[in-house]
Coordinates of C-alpha atoms in Angstrom, one line a residue:
Chain A
M1 CA -5.8 121.8 141.1
Q2 CA -3.3 119.2 140.1
W3 CA -5.5 118.2 137.1
L4 CA -5.3 121.8 135.8
V5 CA -1.5 121.8 135.8
E6 CA -0.7 118.2 135.0
P7 CA -1.3 118.3 131.2
F8 CA 1.1 121.3 130.8
Q9 CA 4.1 119.0 131.3
Y10 CA 3.5 117.8 127.8
E11 CA 4.7 119.9 124.9
F12 CA 1.8 118.8 122.7
F13 CA -0.7 120.1 125.2
R14 CA 1.0 123.4 125.6
T15 CA 1.1 124.1 121.8
G16 CA -2.4 122.5 121.4
I17 CA -4.1 124.7 124.1
A18 CA -2.4 127.8 122.7
V19 CA -3.5 127.2 119.2
A20 CA -7.0 126.0 120.2
M21 CA -7.6 129.2 122.2
L22 CA -6.2 131.4 119.4
A23 CA -8.4 129.7 116.7
G24 CA -11.4 129.9 119.1
A25 CA -10.9 133.7 119.4
L26 CA -10.3 134.1 115.6
C27 CA -13.4 132.1 114.6
G28 CA -15.6 133.7 117.2
L29 CA -14.6 137.2 116.0
L30 CA -15.2 136.6 112.3
G31 CA -18.3 134.3 113.0
V32 CA -20.2 137.4 114.3
Y33 CA -20.1 139.0 110.8
I34 CA -20.7 135.7 109.1
V35 CA -23.8 135.0 111.1
L36 CA -25.2 138.5 110.8
R37 CA -24.7 138.5 107.1
G38 CA -26.7 135.3 106.8
M39 CA -23.8 133.5 105.3
S40 CA -23.4 130.7 107.9
Y41 CA -22.7 128.2 105.2
I42 CA -19.6 130.1 103.9
G43 CA -17.4 128.7 106.6
H44 CA -18.3 125.1 105.6
G45 CA -17.9 125.9 101.9
L46 CA -14.7 127.9 102.2
S47 CA -13.0 125.3 104.3
H48 CA -13.7 122.7 101.7
A49 CA -12.6 125.0 98.9
I50 CA -9.3 125.7 100.8
F51 CA -8.8 121.9 101.1
G52 CA -8.7 121.9 97.3
G53 CA -6.2 124.8 97.4
A54 CA -4.1 122.8 99.9
V55 CA -3.8 119.8 97.6
V56 CA -3.0 122.0 94.6
S57 CA -0.3 123.7 96.7
F58 CA 1.2 120.4 97.7
V59 CA 1.2 119.1 94.1
M60 CA 2.7 122.3 92.8
Q61 CA 5.1 122.4 95.7
W62 CA 4.0 125.9 96.8
N63 CA 4.1 127.1 100.4
F64 CA 1.0 125.7 102.1
Y65 CA -0.1 128.9 103.8
L66 CA 0.5 131.0 100.7
G67 CA -1.0 128.6 98.2
A68 CA -4.1 127.6 100.2
G69 CA -4.5 131.1 101.5
L70 CA -4.6 132.6 98.0
W71 CA -6.9 129.9 96.8
G72 CA -9.3 130.5 99.7
F73 CA -9.2 134.3 99.2
L74 CA -9.9 134.0 95.5
T75 CA -12.8 131.6 96.2
A76 CA -14.3 134.0 98.7
V77 CA -14.0 137.0 96.3
L78 CA -15.5 134.8 93.5
I79 CA -18.5 133.9 95.8
N80 CA -19.1 137.6 96.7
Q81 CA -18.9 138.8 93.1
T82 CA -21.1 135.9 91.8
A83 CA -23.7 136.6 94.4
R84 CA -23.7 140.4 93.8
R85 CA -23.4 140.5 90.0
T86 CA -25.6 137.6 89.0
R87 CA -29.1 136.4 89.9
I88 CA -27.6 133.5 91.8
G89 CA -28.0 133.8 95.6
A90 CA -25.0 133.7 98.0
D91 CA -26.0 130.2 99.1
A92 CA -26.0 128.8 95.6
A93 CA -22.8 130.6 94.7
I94 CA -21.1 129.0 97.8
G95 CA -22.5 125.6 96.9
V96 CA -21.2 125.7 93.3
I97 CA -17.9 127.4 93.7
T98 CA -16.7 125.7 96.9
T99 CA -17.8 122.2 96.0
A100 CA -16.0 122.5 92.6
S101 CA -12.9 123.6 94.5
F102 CA -13.1 120.7 96.9
A103 CA -13.6 118.4 93.9
V104 CA -10.3 119.6 92.5
G105 CA -8.6 118.5 95.7
V106 CA -10.3 115.1 95.7
A107 CA -9.6 114.5 92.0
L108 CA -5.9 115.3 92.6
I109 CA -5.7 113.0 95.6
S110 CA -7.3 110.2 93.6
R111 CA -4.9 110.8 90.7
Y112 CA -1.8 110.8 93.1
R113 CA -2.9 108.2 95.7
R114 CA 0.4 108.4 97.5
F115 CA -0.6 111.8 98.9
T116 CA -3.7 110.6 100.7
Q117 CA -2.3 110.2 104.1
S118 CA -0.8 113.8 104.2
F119 CA -4.3 115.4 104.1
D120 CA -5.8 113.6 107.1
A121 CA -4.7 116.5 109.3
A122 CA -6.3 119.1 107.0
L123 CA -9.5 117.1 106.8
F124 CA -9.9 116.2 110.5
G125 CA -7.4 118.4 112.3
N126 CA -4.3 117.4 114.1
I127 CA -4.0 119.7 117.1
L128 CA -1.6 117.5 118.9
G129 CA 0.9 117.7 116.1
V130 CA 1.1 121.5 116.1
T131 CA 4.6 123.0 116.4
W132 CA 5.5 126.4 118.1
D133 CA 6.2 127.8 114.6
E134 CA 2.6 127.0 113.6
V135 CA 1.3 128.5 116.9
A136 CA 3.3 131.7 115.9
V137 CA 1.6 131.7 112.5
V138 CA -1.9 131.3 114.0
A139 CA -1.0 134.1 116.6
G140 CA 0.2 136.4 113.8
I141 CA -3.0 135.8 111.8
T142 CA -5.2 136.4 114.8
V143 CA -3.5 139.7 115.7
L144 CA -3.7 140.8 112.0
V145 CA -7.4 139.9 111.7
A146 CA -8.2 141.6 115.0
A147 CA -6.3 144.7 113.8
V148 CA -8.2 144.7 110.5
I149 CA -11.5 144.4 112.3
L150 CA -10.7 147.2 114.7
V151 CA -9.6 149.6 112.0
A152 CA -12.5 148.8 109.7
Y153 CA -15.0 148.4 112.6
K154 CA -17.5 151.1 111.6
Q155 CA -17.4 150.3 107.9
L156 CA -17.7 146.6 108.6
L157 CA -20.7 147.1 110.9
F158 CA -22.5 149.4 108.4
T159 CA -21.7 147.0 105.5
T160 CA -23.0 144.0 107.5
F161 CA -26.1 145.9 108.5
D162 CA -27.0 147.1 105.0
A163 CA -24.4 147.1 102.3
E164 CA -26.4 149.1 99.7
V165 CA -27.1 151.9 102.1
A166 CA -23.5 151.9 103.4
Q167 CA -22.4 152.5 99.9
V168 CA -24.7 155.6 99.7
Y169 CA -23.0 157.0 102.8
G170 CA -19.6 156.6 101.3
V171 CA -18.4 153.2 102.6
R172 CA -16.3 151.4 99.9
T173 CA -18.3 148.2 100.4
Q174 CA -16.3 146.3 97.6
W175 CA -13.1 147.0 99.5
I176 CA -14.7 146.0 102.8
D177 CA -16.0 142.7 101.3
T178 CA -12.5 142.0 99.8
L179 CA -10.8 142.7 103.1
F180 CA -13.3 140.4 104.9
A181 CA -12.8 137.6 102.4
L182 CA -9.0 137.9 103.0
A183 CA -9.5 137.7 106.8
L184 CA -11.8 134.8 106.5
A185 CA -9.5 132.8 104.2
A186 CA -6.6 133.4 106.6
A187 CA -8.7 132.4 109.6
I188 CA -9.8 129.1 108.0
I189 CA -6.2 128.2 107.1
A190 CA -5.1 129.0 110.6
S191 CA -7.9 126.9 112.1
M192 CA -7.4 124.0 109.7
Q193 CA -4.7 122.3 111.8
V194 CA -6.8 122.7 114.9
L195 CA -10.2 121.6 113.8
G196 CA -9.9 120.2 110.3
V197 CA -12.0 121.1 107.3
T198 CA -15.0 119.2 108.5
L199 CA -15.4 121.1 111.8
I200 CA -14.4 124.7 111.0
A201 CA -17.9 125.7 109.9
A202 CA -19.2 124.9 113.4
A203 CA -16.4 126.8 115.1
L204 CA -17.2 129.9 113.0
V205 CA -21.0 129.7 113.5
I206 CA -21.7 128.3 116.9
P207 CA -20.0 130.8 119.2
A208 CA -21.5 133.7 117.2
I209 CA -25.0 132.4 117.1
T210 CA -24.8 131.5 120.8
A211 CA -23.7 135.0 121.6
R212 CA -26.6 136.4 119.5
L213 CA -29.0 134.4 121.6
L214 CA -27.6 136.0 124.8
T215 CA -27.5 139.7 123.8
D216 CA -29.0 142.4 121.6
S217 CA -25.8 144.4 121.6
F218 CA -23.3 144.1 118.7
D219 CA -20.3 144.9 120.9
R220 CA -21.4 142.4 123.6
M221 CA -22.1 139.8 120.9
M222 CA -18.5 140.1 119.7
L223 CA -17.1 139.8 123.2
Y224 CA -19.3 136.8 124.1
A225 CA -18.5 135.0 120.8
V226 CA -14.7 135.5 121.3
T227 CA -15.0 134.4 125.0
I228 CA -17.0 131.3 124.1
G229 CA -14.5 130.4 121.3
V230 CA -11.5 130.8 123.7
L231 CA -13.2 129.0 126.6
C232 CA -14.3 126.1 124.5
G233 CA -10.8 125.8 123.0
A234 CA -9.2 125.6 126.4
L235 CA -11.9 123.4 128.0
G236 CA -11.9 121.2 124.9
M237 CA -8.3 120.5 125.2
Y238 CA -8.7 119.4 128.9
V239 CA -11.7 117.2 128.2
S240 CA -9.9 115.7 125.2
F241 CA -6.8 115.0 127.3
Y242 CA -8.6 113.3 130.2
V243 CA -11.4 111.5 128.3
D244 CA -9.1 110.7 125.3
I245 CA -11.3 111.8 122.4
A246 CA -10.4 113.9 119.4
S247 CA -9.7 117.5 120.3
G248 CA -11.5 119.2 117.4
A249 CA -14.7 117.2 117.9
T250 CA -14.5 117.9 121.7
I251 CA -14.2 121.6 121.1
V252 CA -17.2 121.6 118.7
L253 CA -19.3 119.5 121.1
L254 CA -18.6 121.9 124.0
Q255 CA -19.6 124.8 121.8
S256 CA -22.8 123.0 121.0
T257 CA -23.4 122.5 124.7
F258 CA -23.0 126.3 125.2
F259 CA -25.5 126.8 122.3
V260 CA -28.1 124.6 123.9
F261 CA -27.6 126.4 127.3
A262 CA -28.0 129.8 125.6
L263 CA -31.1 128.6 123.7
I264 CA -32.7 127.6 127.1
V265 CA -31.7 130.9 128.8
S266 CA -33.0 132.9 125.9
G267 CA -36.3 130.9 125.8
L268 CA -36.8 131.4 129.6
R269 CA -36.0 135.1 129.2
H270 CA -38.6 135.5 126.5
Q271 CA -41.2 133.7 128.6
A272 CA -40.4 136.0 131.5
G273 CA -40.7 139.0 129.2
R274 CA -44.1 137.9 128.0
R275 CA -45.3 137.2 131.5
L276 CA -44.2 140.7 132.6
A277 CA -46.0 142.2 129.6
H278 CA -49.2 140.4 130.6
V279 CA -48.8 141.8 134.1
H280 CA -48.5 145.3 132.7
V281 CA -51.5 144.8 130.5
D282 CA -53.6 143.3 133.4
Chain B
M1 CA -29.6 178.3 88.5
E2 CA -28.0 174.9 88.2
P3 CA -30.3 172.1 89.4
L4 CA -29.2 170.0 92.4
V5 CA -30.3 166.8 90.8
E6 CA -30.4 166.3 87.0
L7 CA -31.3 163.2 85.0
R8 CA -30.6 163.6 81.3
N9 CA -32.3 161.2 78.9
V10 CA -31.8 158.3 81.4
S11 CA -32.7 154.8 80.4
F12 CA -32.3 151.8 82.7
R13 CA -33.1 148.1 82.4
Y14 CA -32.6 145.1 84.6
G15 CA -31.2 142.5 82.2
T16 CA -33.4 142.9 79.2
A17 CA -36.5 144.2 81.1
P18 CA -36.8 148.0 80.6
V19 CA -37.4 149.9 83.8
L20 CA -36.9 153.6 82.8
D21 CA -37.0 154.9 79.3
D22 CA -35.6 158.3 78.3
V23 CA -36.3 160.0 81.6
S24 CA -35.3 163.7 82.0
L25 CA -35.8 165.3 85.3
H26 CA -34.6 168.3 87.3
L27 CA -34.7 169.0 91.0
H28 CA -33.7 172.4 92.2
R29 CA -32.3 173.3 95.6
G30 CA -35.0 173.6 98.2
Q31 CA -37.5 171.6 96.3
F32 CA -39.7 168.9 97.9
A33 CA -40.8 166.4 95.3
A34 CA -42.6 163.0 95.4
L35 CA -42.3 160.4 92.7
V36 CA -45.7 158.6 92.2
G37 CA -46.6 155.7 90.0
P38 CA -47.7 152.1 90.2
S39 CA -45.6 149.2 91.5
G40 CA -42.9 148.4 88.9
A41 CA -43.0 151.9 87.4
G42 CA -39.3 152.5 88.2
K43 CA -39.6 154.8 91.2
T44 CA -37.1 153.0 93.4
S45 CA -34.8 152.4 90.5
L46 CA -34.9 156.2 89.8
L47 CA -34.0 156.9 93.4
K48 CA -31.1 154.4 93.2
L49 CA -29.8 156.1 90.1
V50 CA -29.9 159.4 92.0
L51 CA -28.0 157.8 94.8
G52 CA -25.4 156.3 92.5
T53 CA -26.0 152.7 93.5
L54 CA -27.3 151.9 90.0
Q55 CA -25.8 153.2 86.8
P56 CA -27.9 154.1 83.8
N57 CA -27.7 152.2 80.6
Q58 CA -28.1 155.4 78.7
G59 CA -28.0 159.1 79.7
D60 CA -26.5 160.7 82.7
V61 CA -27.3 161.5 86.3
A62 CA -25.6 164.5 87.9
I63 CA -25.7 165.9 91.4
D64 CA -24.7 169.5 91.8
G65 CA -23.4 169.4 88.2
K66 CA -21.1 166.4 88.8
S67 CA -21.8 163.1 86.9
L68 CA -22.3 160.1 89.2
R69 CA -20.6 157.6 86.9
N70 CA -19.3 154.9 89.3
Q71 CA -19.3 157.0 92.4
P72 CA -21.9 157.5 95.1
A73 CA -23.8 160.8 95.3
P74 CA -22.2 163.3 97.7
H75 CA -24.0 165.1 100.5
V76 CA -27.0 162.8 100.3
G77 CA -29.0 161.3 103.2
Y78 CA -31.0 158.2 102.3
V79 CA -33.9 156.6 104.2
P80 CA -34.6 153.1 102.8
Q81 CA -38.0 151.3 102.9
L82 CA -38.6 150.1 106.4
E83 CA -39.4 146.7 105.0
T84 CA -35.8 146.2 103.8
V85 CA -34.3 146.8 107.3
D86 CA -33.1 143.7 109.3
W87 CA -34.9 144.5 112.6
N88 CA -33.2 141.6 114.4
F89 CA -29.7 143.1 113.8
P90 CA -28.1 143.7 117.2
V91 CA -27.8 147.5 117.1
T92 CA -29.3 150.3 119.2
V93 CA -30.9 153.5 117.9
E94 CA -27.7 155.5 118.7
Q95 CA -25.5 153.1 116.7
V96 CA -27.8 153.3 113.7
V97 CA -27.7 157.1 113.8
L98 CA -23.9 157.2 114.1
M99 CA -23.6 155.1 111.0
G100 CA -24.7 158.2 109.1
R101 CA -21.5 160.1 109.9
V102 CA -19.2 157.2 108.7
R103 CA -17.8 159.5 105.9
R104 CA -16.6 162.0 108.5
D105 CA -15.4 159.4 111.1
G106 CA -11.7 158.5 111.6
W107 CA -10.3 155.0 111.8
L108 CA -10.8 154.5 115.5
P109 CA -13.3 151.8 116.3
W110 CA -15.1 153.9 118.9
H111 CA -17.0 157.2 118.5
S112 CA -15.8 160.5 119.9
K113 CA -17.8 162.4 122.5
A114 CA -18.5 165.1 119.9
A115 CA -19.9 162.5 117.5
K116 CA -22.2 161.1 120.3
R117 CA -23.3 164.6 121.2
E118 CA -24.1 165.3 117.5
A119 CA -26.2 162.0 117.4
H120 CA -28.1 163.0 120.5
A121 CA -28.7 166.5 119.1
V122 CA -30.3 165.0 115.9
L123 CA -32.3 162.6 118.0
E124 CA -33.5 165.4 120.2
R125 CA -34.5 167.4 117.0
L126 CA -36.7 164.5 116.0
E127 CA -38.0 164.1 119.6
I128 CA -36.6 160.5 120.1
D129 CA -33.6 161.2 122.2
H130 CA -35.0 159.1 125.0
L131 CA -34.8 156.0 122.7
A132 CA -31.0 156.3 122.0
G133 CA -30.1 153.1 124.0
R134 CA -33.1 151.0 122.7
H135 CA -32.7 148.1 120.3
I136 CA -34.2 149.1 116.9
R137 CA -36.7 146.2 117.0
N138 CA -38.4 147.7 120.1
L139 CA -39.8 150.8 118.4
S140 CA -43.1 151.8 116.8
G141 CA -43.3 152.3 113.1
G142 CA -43.1 156.1 113.4
Q143 CA -40.1 155.9 115.8
Q144 CA -38.4 153.5 113.4
Q145 CA -38.9 156.0 110.5
R146 CA -37.5 158.8 112.7
V147 CA -34.4 156.8 113.5
F148 CA -33.5 156.3 109.9
L149 CA -34.3 160.0 109.2
A150 CA -31.9 160.8 112.0
R151 CA -29.2 158.7 110.4
A152 CA -29.7 160.6 107.2
L153 CA -29.7 164.0 108.9
I154 CA -26.4 163.4 110.8
A155 CA -24.8 163.0 107.4
Q156 CA -25.6 166.8 106.9
P157 CA -27.2 166.2 103.6
E158 CA -28.1 168.8 101.0
L159 CA -30.5 166.2 99.4
L160 CA -32.7 163.8 101.4
V161 CA -33.9 160.7 99.5
L162 CA -36.6 158.6 101.0
D163 CA -38.1 155.4 99.6
E164 CA -41.7 155.0 100.7
P165 CA -41.4 156.9 104.0
T166 CA -45.2 156.5 104.7
S167 CA -45.6 152.8 103.9
G168 CA -46.1 150.4 106.7
V169 CA -47.2 153.1 109.2
D170 CA -50.7 154.2 110.2
M171 CA -52.4 157.3 108.8
R172 CA -51.5 159.5 111.7
T173 CA -47.9 158.5 111.8
A174 CA -47.7 159.0 108.0
E175 CA -49.1 162.5 108.4
N176 CA -46.5 163.2 111.2
V177 CA -43.7 162.0 109.0
L178 CA -44.8 164.2 106.1
H179 CA -45.1 167.2 108.5
L180 CA -41.6 166.5 109.7
L181 CA -40.3 166.3 106.1
A182 CA -42.0 169.6 105.3
D183 CA -40.2 171.2 108.4
L184 CA -36.9 169.9 107.2
N185 CA -37.6 171.2 103.7
R186 CA -38.3 174.6 105.2
Q187 CA -34.9 174.4 106.9
G188 CA -33.3 174.2 103.4
I189 CA -33.0 170.5 102.7
T190 CA -34.0 169.4 99.2
I191 CA -36.2 166.3 99.4
L192 CA -37.0 163.6 96.9
M193 CA -39.3 160.7 98.0
T194 CA -41.4 158.0 96.5
T195 CA -44.9 157.2 97.7
H196 CA -48.0 155.2 96.9
D197 CA -50.1 157.4 99.0
L198 CA -51.5 159.9 96.4
N199 CA -53.8 161.7 98.9
S200 CA -51.0 162.4 101.3
A201 CA -48.8 163.6 98.5
A202 CA -51.5 165.9 97.3
A203 CA -51.9 167.3 100.8
H204 CA -48.3 167.7 101.8
V205 CA -45.9 167.6 98.9
P206 CA -45.6 170.8 96.7
W207 CA -44.2 169.0 93.6
V208 CA -45.1 165.6 92.2
V209 CA -43.7 163.6 89.4
C210 CA -45.9 160.9 87.8
I211 CA -43.8 158.2 86.3
N212 CA -44.5 154.9 84.7
R213 CA -41.2 154.0 83.0
R214 CA -41.2 157.6 81.7
V215 CA -42.2 160.9 83.1
I216 CA -46.0 161.3 82.4
A217 CA -46.3 164.7 84.1
E218 CA -44.8 166.8 86.8
G219 CA -45.9 169.9 88.7
A220 CA -48.0 171.0 91.6
P221 CA -50.5 168.3 92.7
E222 CA -53.5 170.5 91.8
D223 CA -52.2 170.8 88.2
V224 CA -50.9 167.3 87.8
F225 CA -53.5 165.1 89.6
T226 CA -56.1 164.9 87.0
D227 CA -58.2 161.9 85.8
A228 CA -56.3 161.8 82.6
V229 CA -52.8 162.0 84.0
L230 CA -53.4 159.5 86.8
S231 CA -55.2 157.1 84.5
E232 CA -52.3 157.2 82.1
T233 CA -49.8 156.8 85.0
Y234 CA -51.6 153.9 86.6
Q235 CA -53.0 152.4 83.4
G236 CA -56.4 152.2 84.9
E237 CA -59.4 154.5 85.4
M238 CA -58.6 157.0 88.2
M239 CA -60.9 159.5 89.7
V240 CA -59.9 162.8 91.2
I241 CA -62.3 164.5 93.5
R242 CA -61.7 168.2 94.4
H243 CA -63.6 169.3 97.5
D244 CA -63.0 172.4 99.6
G245 CA -59.4 172.8 98.5
M246 CA -58.7 169.1 99.0
I247 CA -57.7 166.7 96.4
I248 CA -58.9 163.1 96.8
V249 CA -57.7 160.4 94.4
H250 CA -59.5 157.1 94.1
Q251 CA -59.6 154.3 91.6
K252 CA -62.8 154.5 89.6
P253 CA -65.2 151.9 90.9
H254 CA -66.0 148.9 88.8
H255 CA -69.6 148.3 87.9
H256 CA -69.9 144.9 89.5
T257 CA -70.8 143.6 92.9
H258 CA -68.6 141.8 95.4
R259 CA -70.6 138.6 94.6
D260 CA -69.3 138.9 91.0
I261 CA -65.8 138.7 92.2
L262 CA -66.3 136.3 95.1
P263 CA -69.3 134.2 94.2
D264 CA -68.7 131.8 97.1
P265 CA -68.0 134.0 100.2
V266 CA -67.4 130.9 102.5
P267 CA -65.8 128.3 100.3
G268 CA -67.5 124.9 100.7
H269 CA -70.5 126.4 102.6
P270 CA -72.5 128.5 100.2
A271 CA -75.9 127.0 100.9
P272 CA -76.4 127.9 104.6
R273 CA -75.4 131.5 104.1
T274 CA -77.6 131.9 101.1
A275 CA -80.6 130.4 103.0
A276 CA -79.9 132.6 106.0
R277 CA -79.8 135.8 104.0
S278 CA -82.9 137.9 104.4
Q279 CA -85.1 138.7 101.4
E280 CA -84.3 142.4 101.8
S281 CA -80.5 142.0 101.8
A282 CA -80.8 139.5 98.9
E283 CA -82.5 142.2 96.9
A284 CA -79.9 144.8 97.7
P285 CA -76.6 143.4 96.6
V286 CA -73.4 144.9 98.0
T287 CA -71.8 147.2 95.4
T288 CA -68.7 149.2 95.1
E289 CA -70.4 151.7 92.9
V290 CA -70.5 155.2 94.5
P291 CA -73.5 157.4 94.3
H292 CA -73.5 159.8 91.3
A293 CA -73.4 162.9 93.6
V294 CA -70.1 161.9 95.1
A295 CA -68.6 160.7 91.8
G296 CA -69.6 164.1 90.5

């Protein structure tokens, strides 16, 4: 059991594992709604858009969390409104708006080359450089997002299932969409330090889609997605510590392994179901 | 008496394409009406205007005397087309039904025992209580229709709006669904539905509205379903046969054979089939024309 305890003597491991587990839970929770809305690409797009916001915040000397958060929130709202009010589909709206936002960041970096080094952490994640203050921010965001999801649980479920019909039954779907956009922007900012822009999309989508393969129940899907997110966050930190590879990449690779496992289990389950059906027919 | 649903000179278009033009329509409490018309006639758009999810470009839609400008219709239960439902969504029958009482629910993420009892009572009323825990994908067409009807009923609606409730189900299930709707109507619920099935509408719905961008005619099926009205509605020759109290609607047959439409029944292999055809069958081409006696 020594190997389990040994890494905890290092401060960077203690903060790292805490933030990795929190980000895993947060992404797993929101990922369920993203996957079921068929907007898997939004995590990828929004993280890139927020990178643009982060650079703008830096140039304008705004607080990183507020600047990038507001930028991400406005981008998410813009995507929602463009997809709903125009003939452009959600995928195209994500493609156009988030890429343009990312391009703003790249353009600013190329204009002020001296900033380049500062954004490596945002791009690729720097979990080992996380401070306890940052852990507290991520914990705060996680608790807040979880509270929002609990309070708006029924409205969110109905809106995700069928937004138009939910509106008929009195759900204020515009408010729910805005609330969700806010939660998503906050989650991406919180996870940026852990995974980096390039890997956030995977952390949002893989636990949720893995959970979907394992169950037909919405509540269980949420539970599984959060559990997979937390477990991969913790395991990823250990593997990264002992094998000496980047933590963000390790976490995503572990999640991918879970996904392949779930795919096999679900395939076997379907085969067994078909065989049982044949037996019944015979 | 004030109508429950009122459309006053309503026009609606998607972009520049006109969908509904100067439509005025009333639906009184306790009425059971079906909107009929060809695809693209504006039936579903009219339903959505009544539901308040679409806003008219001109005119006004009112429910119970209150205009629906930028607000959803109150006390309405809606059953969408089954084709629009995401059947892979991870929800059970009970969860879908409970969505219908979201307006009355509190902020707690779980449902109270009373809410669950209410859901089971509605499911029992529709004779599908035993399916409460089942995933929505694992149901027959008729059961699926009943689940969404249950969701609408738990909302305690005055008005029930259904988009194509008989599409995608077999004839017997469609008949059962219409009988069920008639029962609900007898219990006091006003019903507005769309359908492509003119014969079922003629047999089960007491009031029909023929629309094709505008209201062509409305009234009891025996008055409205005539060759002239339906031909104008469907922009094609329609034939109404009245037999023993029944109304049967059919598109007037074209005076050509199947071979005129499909000259090459098996593409790439016309010769062997022609050679194999007997002299007798070659002389008696297959035709869609009905005998005179039936066409009457």
